[in-house]
Short mmCIF file of C-alpha atoms in Angstrom, two decimals:
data_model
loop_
_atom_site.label_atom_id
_atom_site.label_comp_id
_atom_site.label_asym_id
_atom_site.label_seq_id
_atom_site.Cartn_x
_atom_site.Cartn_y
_atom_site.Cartn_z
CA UNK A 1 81.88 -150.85 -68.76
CA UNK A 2 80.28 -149.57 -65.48
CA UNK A 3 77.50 -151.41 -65.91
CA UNK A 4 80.25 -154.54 -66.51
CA UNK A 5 82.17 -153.62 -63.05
CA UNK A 6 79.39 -153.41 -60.79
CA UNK A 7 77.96 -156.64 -61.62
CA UNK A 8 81.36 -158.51 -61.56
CA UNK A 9 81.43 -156.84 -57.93
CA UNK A 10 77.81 -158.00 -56.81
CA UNK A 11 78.94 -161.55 -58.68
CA UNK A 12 82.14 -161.85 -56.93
CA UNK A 13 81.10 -160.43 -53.24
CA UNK A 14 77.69 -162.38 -54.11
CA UNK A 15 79.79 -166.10 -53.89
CA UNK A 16 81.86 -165.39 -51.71
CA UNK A 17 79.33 -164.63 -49.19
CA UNK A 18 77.23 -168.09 -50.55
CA UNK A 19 80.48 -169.73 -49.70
CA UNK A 20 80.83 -168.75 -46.32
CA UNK A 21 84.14 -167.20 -47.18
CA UNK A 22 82.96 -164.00 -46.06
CA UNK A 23 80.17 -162.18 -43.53
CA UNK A 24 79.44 -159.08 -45.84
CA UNK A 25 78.10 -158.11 -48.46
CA UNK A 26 77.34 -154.49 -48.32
CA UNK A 27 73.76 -153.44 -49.85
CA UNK A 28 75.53 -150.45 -51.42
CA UNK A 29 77.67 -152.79 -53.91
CA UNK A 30 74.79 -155.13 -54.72
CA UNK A 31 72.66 -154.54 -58.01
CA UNK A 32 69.76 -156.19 -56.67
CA UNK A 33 69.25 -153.38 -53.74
CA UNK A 34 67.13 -150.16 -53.83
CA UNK A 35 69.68 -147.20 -54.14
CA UNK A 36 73.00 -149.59 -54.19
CA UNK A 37 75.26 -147.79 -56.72
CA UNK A 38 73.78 -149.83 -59.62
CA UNK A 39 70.42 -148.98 -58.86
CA UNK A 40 71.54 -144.91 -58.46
CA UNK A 41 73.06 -145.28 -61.99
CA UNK A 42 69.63 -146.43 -63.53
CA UNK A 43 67.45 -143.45 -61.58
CA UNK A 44 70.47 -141.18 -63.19
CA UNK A 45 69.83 -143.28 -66.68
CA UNK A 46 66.11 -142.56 -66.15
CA UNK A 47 66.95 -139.29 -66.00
CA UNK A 48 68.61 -138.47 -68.49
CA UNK A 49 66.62 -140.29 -70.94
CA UNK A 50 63.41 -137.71 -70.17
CA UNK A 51 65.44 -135.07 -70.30
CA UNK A 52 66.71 -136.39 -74.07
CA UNK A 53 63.48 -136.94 -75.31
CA UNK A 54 61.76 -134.10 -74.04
CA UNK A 55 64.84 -132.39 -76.05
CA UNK A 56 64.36 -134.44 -79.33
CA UNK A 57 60.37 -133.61 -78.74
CA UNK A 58 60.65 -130.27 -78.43
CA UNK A 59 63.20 -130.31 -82.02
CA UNK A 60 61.29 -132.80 -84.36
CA UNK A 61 57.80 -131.94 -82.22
CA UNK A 62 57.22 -135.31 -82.70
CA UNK A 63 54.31 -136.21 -79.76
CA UNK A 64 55.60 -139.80 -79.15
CA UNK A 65 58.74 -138.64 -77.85
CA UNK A 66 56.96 -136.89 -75.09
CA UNK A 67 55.21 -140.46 -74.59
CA UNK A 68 58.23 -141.67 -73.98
CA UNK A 69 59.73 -139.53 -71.59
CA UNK A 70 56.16 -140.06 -69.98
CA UNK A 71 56.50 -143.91 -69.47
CA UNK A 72 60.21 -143.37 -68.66
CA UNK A 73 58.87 -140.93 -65.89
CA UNK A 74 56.57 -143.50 -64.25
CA UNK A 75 59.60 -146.25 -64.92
CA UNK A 76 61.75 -143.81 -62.83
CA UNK A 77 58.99 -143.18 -59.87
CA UNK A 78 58.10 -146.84 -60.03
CA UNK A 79 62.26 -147.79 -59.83
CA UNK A 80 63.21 -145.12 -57.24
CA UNK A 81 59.82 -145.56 -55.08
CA UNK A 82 59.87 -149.52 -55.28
CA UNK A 83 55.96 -148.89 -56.24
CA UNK A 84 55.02 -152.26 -57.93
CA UNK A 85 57.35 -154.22 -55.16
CA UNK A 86 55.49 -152.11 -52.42
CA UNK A 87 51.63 -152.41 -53.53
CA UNK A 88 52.31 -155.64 -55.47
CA UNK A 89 50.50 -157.65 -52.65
CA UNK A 90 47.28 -155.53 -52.31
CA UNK A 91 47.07 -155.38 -55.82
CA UNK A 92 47.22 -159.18 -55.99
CA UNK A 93 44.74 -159.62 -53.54
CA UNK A 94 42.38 -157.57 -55.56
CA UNK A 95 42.45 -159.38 -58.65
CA UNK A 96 43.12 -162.58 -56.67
CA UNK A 97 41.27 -162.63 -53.57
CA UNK A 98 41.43 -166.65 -53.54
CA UNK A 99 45.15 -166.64 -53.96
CA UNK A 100 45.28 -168.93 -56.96
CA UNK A 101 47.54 -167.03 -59.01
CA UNK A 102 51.54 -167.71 -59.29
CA UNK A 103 53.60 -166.04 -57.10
CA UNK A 104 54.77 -162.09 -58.75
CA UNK A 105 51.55 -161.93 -60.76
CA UNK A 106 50.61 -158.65 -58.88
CA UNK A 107 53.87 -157.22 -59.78
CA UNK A 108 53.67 -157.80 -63.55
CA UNK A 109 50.09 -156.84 -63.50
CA UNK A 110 50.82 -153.50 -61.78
CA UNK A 111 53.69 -152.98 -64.13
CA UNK A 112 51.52 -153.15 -67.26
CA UNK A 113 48.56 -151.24 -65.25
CA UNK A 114 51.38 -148.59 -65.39
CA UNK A 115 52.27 -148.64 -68.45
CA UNK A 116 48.41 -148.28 -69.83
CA UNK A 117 48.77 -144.67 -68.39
CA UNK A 118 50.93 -143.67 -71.05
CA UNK A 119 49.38 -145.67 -73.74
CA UNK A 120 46.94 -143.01 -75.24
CA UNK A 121 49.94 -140.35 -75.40
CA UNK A 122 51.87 -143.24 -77.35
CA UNK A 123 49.18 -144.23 -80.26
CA UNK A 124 48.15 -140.23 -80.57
CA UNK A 125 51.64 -139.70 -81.21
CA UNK A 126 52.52 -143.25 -83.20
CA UNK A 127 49.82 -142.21 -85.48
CA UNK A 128 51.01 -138.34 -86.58
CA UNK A 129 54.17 -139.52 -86.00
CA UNK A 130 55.85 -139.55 -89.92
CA UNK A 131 57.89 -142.96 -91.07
CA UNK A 132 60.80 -141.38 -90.42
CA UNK A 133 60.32 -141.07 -86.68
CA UNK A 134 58.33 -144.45 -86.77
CA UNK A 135 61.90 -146.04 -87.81
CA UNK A 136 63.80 -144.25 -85.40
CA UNK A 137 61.41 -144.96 -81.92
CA UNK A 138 61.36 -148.70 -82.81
CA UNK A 139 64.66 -149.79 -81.89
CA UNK A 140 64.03 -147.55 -78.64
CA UNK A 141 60.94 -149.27 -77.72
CA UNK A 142 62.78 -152.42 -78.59
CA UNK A 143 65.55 -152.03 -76.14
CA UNK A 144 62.53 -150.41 -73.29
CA UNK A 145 60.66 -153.86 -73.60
CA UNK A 146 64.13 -155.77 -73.22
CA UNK A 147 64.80 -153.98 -69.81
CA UNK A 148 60.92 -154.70 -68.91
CA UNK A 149 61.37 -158.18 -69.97
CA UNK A 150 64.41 -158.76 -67.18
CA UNK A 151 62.84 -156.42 -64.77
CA UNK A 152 59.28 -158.26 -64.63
CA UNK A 153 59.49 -161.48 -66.26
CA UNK A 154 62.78 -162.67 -65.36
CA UNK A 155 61.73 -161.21 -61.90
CA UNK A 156 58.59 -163.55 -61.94
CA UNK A 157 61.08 -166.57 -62.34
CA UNK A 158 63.24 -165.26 -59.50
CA UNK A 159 61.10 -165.49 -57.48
CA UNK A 160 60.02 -168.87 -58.26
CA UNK A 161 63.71 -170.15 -57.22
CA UNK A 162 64.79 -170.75 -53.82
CA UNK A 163 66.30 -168.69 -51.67
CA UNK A 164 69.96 -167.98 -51.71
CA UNK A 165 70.52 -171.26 -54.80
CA UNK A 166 72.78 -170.39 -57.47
CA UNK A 167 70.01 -169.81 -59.82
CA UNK A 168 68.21 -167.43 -57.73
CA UNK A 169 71.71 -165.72 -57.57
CA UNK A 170 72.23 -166.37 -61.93
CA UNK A 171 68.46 -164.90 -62.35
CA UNK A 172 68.99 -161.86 -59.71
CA UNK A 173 72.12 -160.86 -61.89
CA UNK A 174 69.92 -161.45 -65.06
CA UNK A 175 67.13 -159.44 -63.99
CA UNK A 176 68.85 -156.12 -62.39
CA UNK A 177 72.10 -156.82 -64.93
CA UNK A 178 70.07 -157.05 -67.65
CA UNK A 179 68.26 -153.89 -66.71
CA UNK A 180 71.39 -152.06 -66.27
CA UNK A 181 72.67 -152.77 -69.92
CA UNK A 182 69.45 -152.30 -71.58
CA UNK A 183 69.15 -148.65 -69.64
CA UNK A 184 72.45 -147.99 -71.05
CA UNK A 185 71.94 -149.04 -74.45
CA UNK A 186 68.52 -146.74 -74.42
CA UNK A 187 70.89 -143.62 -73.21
CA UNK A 188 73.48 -144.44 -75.93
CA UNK A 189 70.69 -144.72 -78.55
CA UNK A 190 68.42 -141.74 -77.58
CA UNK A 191 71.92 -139.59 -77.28
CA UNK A 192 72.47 -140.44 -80.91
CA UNK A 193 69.07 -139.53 -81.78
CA UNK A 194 69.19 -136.03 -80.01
CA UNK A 195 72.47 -135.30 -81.99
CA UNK A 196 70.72 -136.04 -85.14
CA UNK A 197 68.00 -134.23 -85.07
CA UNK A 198 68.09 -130.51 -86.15
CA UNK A 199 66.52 -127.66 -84.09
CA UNK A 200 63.71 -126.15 -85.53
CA UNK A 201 64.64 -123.66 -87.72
CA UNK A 202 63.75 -119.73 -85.78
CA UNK A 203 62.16 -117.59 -88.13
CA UNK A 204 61.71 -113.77 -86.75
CA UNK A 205 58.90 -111.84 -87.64
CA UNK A 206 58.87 -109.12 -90.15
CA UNK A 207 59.35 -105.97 -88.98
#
């Protein structure tokens, strides 16, 4: 419902504005600004999702768990730090040095360089992992590459739209929106995972 209300704000403030029928639109109400209230709610989201699965980790010790509050670690350094946005264009020009690549191709490729760093951590603990956990990090992951999905690709095609149009304005809202539901559907999930799982049982030693 948060999620809901802040983008109806950016929407509403964001046409107004387009339509001249008025001069501000403060950064601190728009979801497509670095540490606007929407964006403070997904470092928050962050967050709390390492702390979860370091919890559920350290209760099912179940390695891939720790993977994941790895790559949601560098998600939250990357989000917070505007890394990929920031070293996006050097990056490009290293891979690209003739500049024939689309526009945003140095920030998806930095996004997936990122998320190689977590990828040996993942298949360790994807292959101990039982079944069990196998069916309950799925969904999870599922919901982590929808929020990559709007936060690179759909990035990638707003930034192919011109300036200021109303579908650079539809793909803005799709992109950090979509982000912001996805986040909250992985806190809502990963909650319901911590409840469920049991402590491990604390055996004392014989006397």
């Amino acid at each position: 419902m948060i999620d809901a209300l802040l983008v109806a704000v950016h929407a509403v403030l964001g046409a107004l504005f387009v339509a001249g029928a008025s001069d501000a639109f403060p950064d601190i109400l728009r979801i497509d600004r670095d540490w606007s209230l929407g964006e403070i709610a997904n470092y928050l989201k962050w967050i709390a999702l390492i702390g979860m699965c370091i919890a559920i980790f350290t209760r099912q010790n179940a390695v891939i768990f720790l993977a994941v509050a790895i790559m949601c670690a560098v998600a939250l350094f990357d989000d917070s730090l505007q890394l990929h946005e920031r070293f996006s264009a050097p990056f490009s020009g290293l891979i690209d040095p003739a500049g024939r690549l689309p526009g945003g191709t140095g920030e998806l490729t930095f996004l997936a360089m990122e998320e190689m760093l977590v990828a040996v951590p993942f298949l360790y603990g994807w292959i101990h992992a039982p079944r069990s956990v196998h069916r309950q990090i799925i969904p999870l992951l599922g919901l982590f590459f929808a929020a990559f999905v709007c936060a690179g690709v759909v990035d990638f095609l707003h930034v192919k739209a011109a300036p200021q149009s109303v579908l650079s304005g539809m793909l803005g809202m799709l992109e950090d929106g979509g982000e912001m539901v996805f986040l909250s559907l992985m806190v809502s999930y990963t909650a319901g995972l911590l409840d469920k799982a049991a402590p491990k049982a604390f055996v004392a030693d014989p006397a």
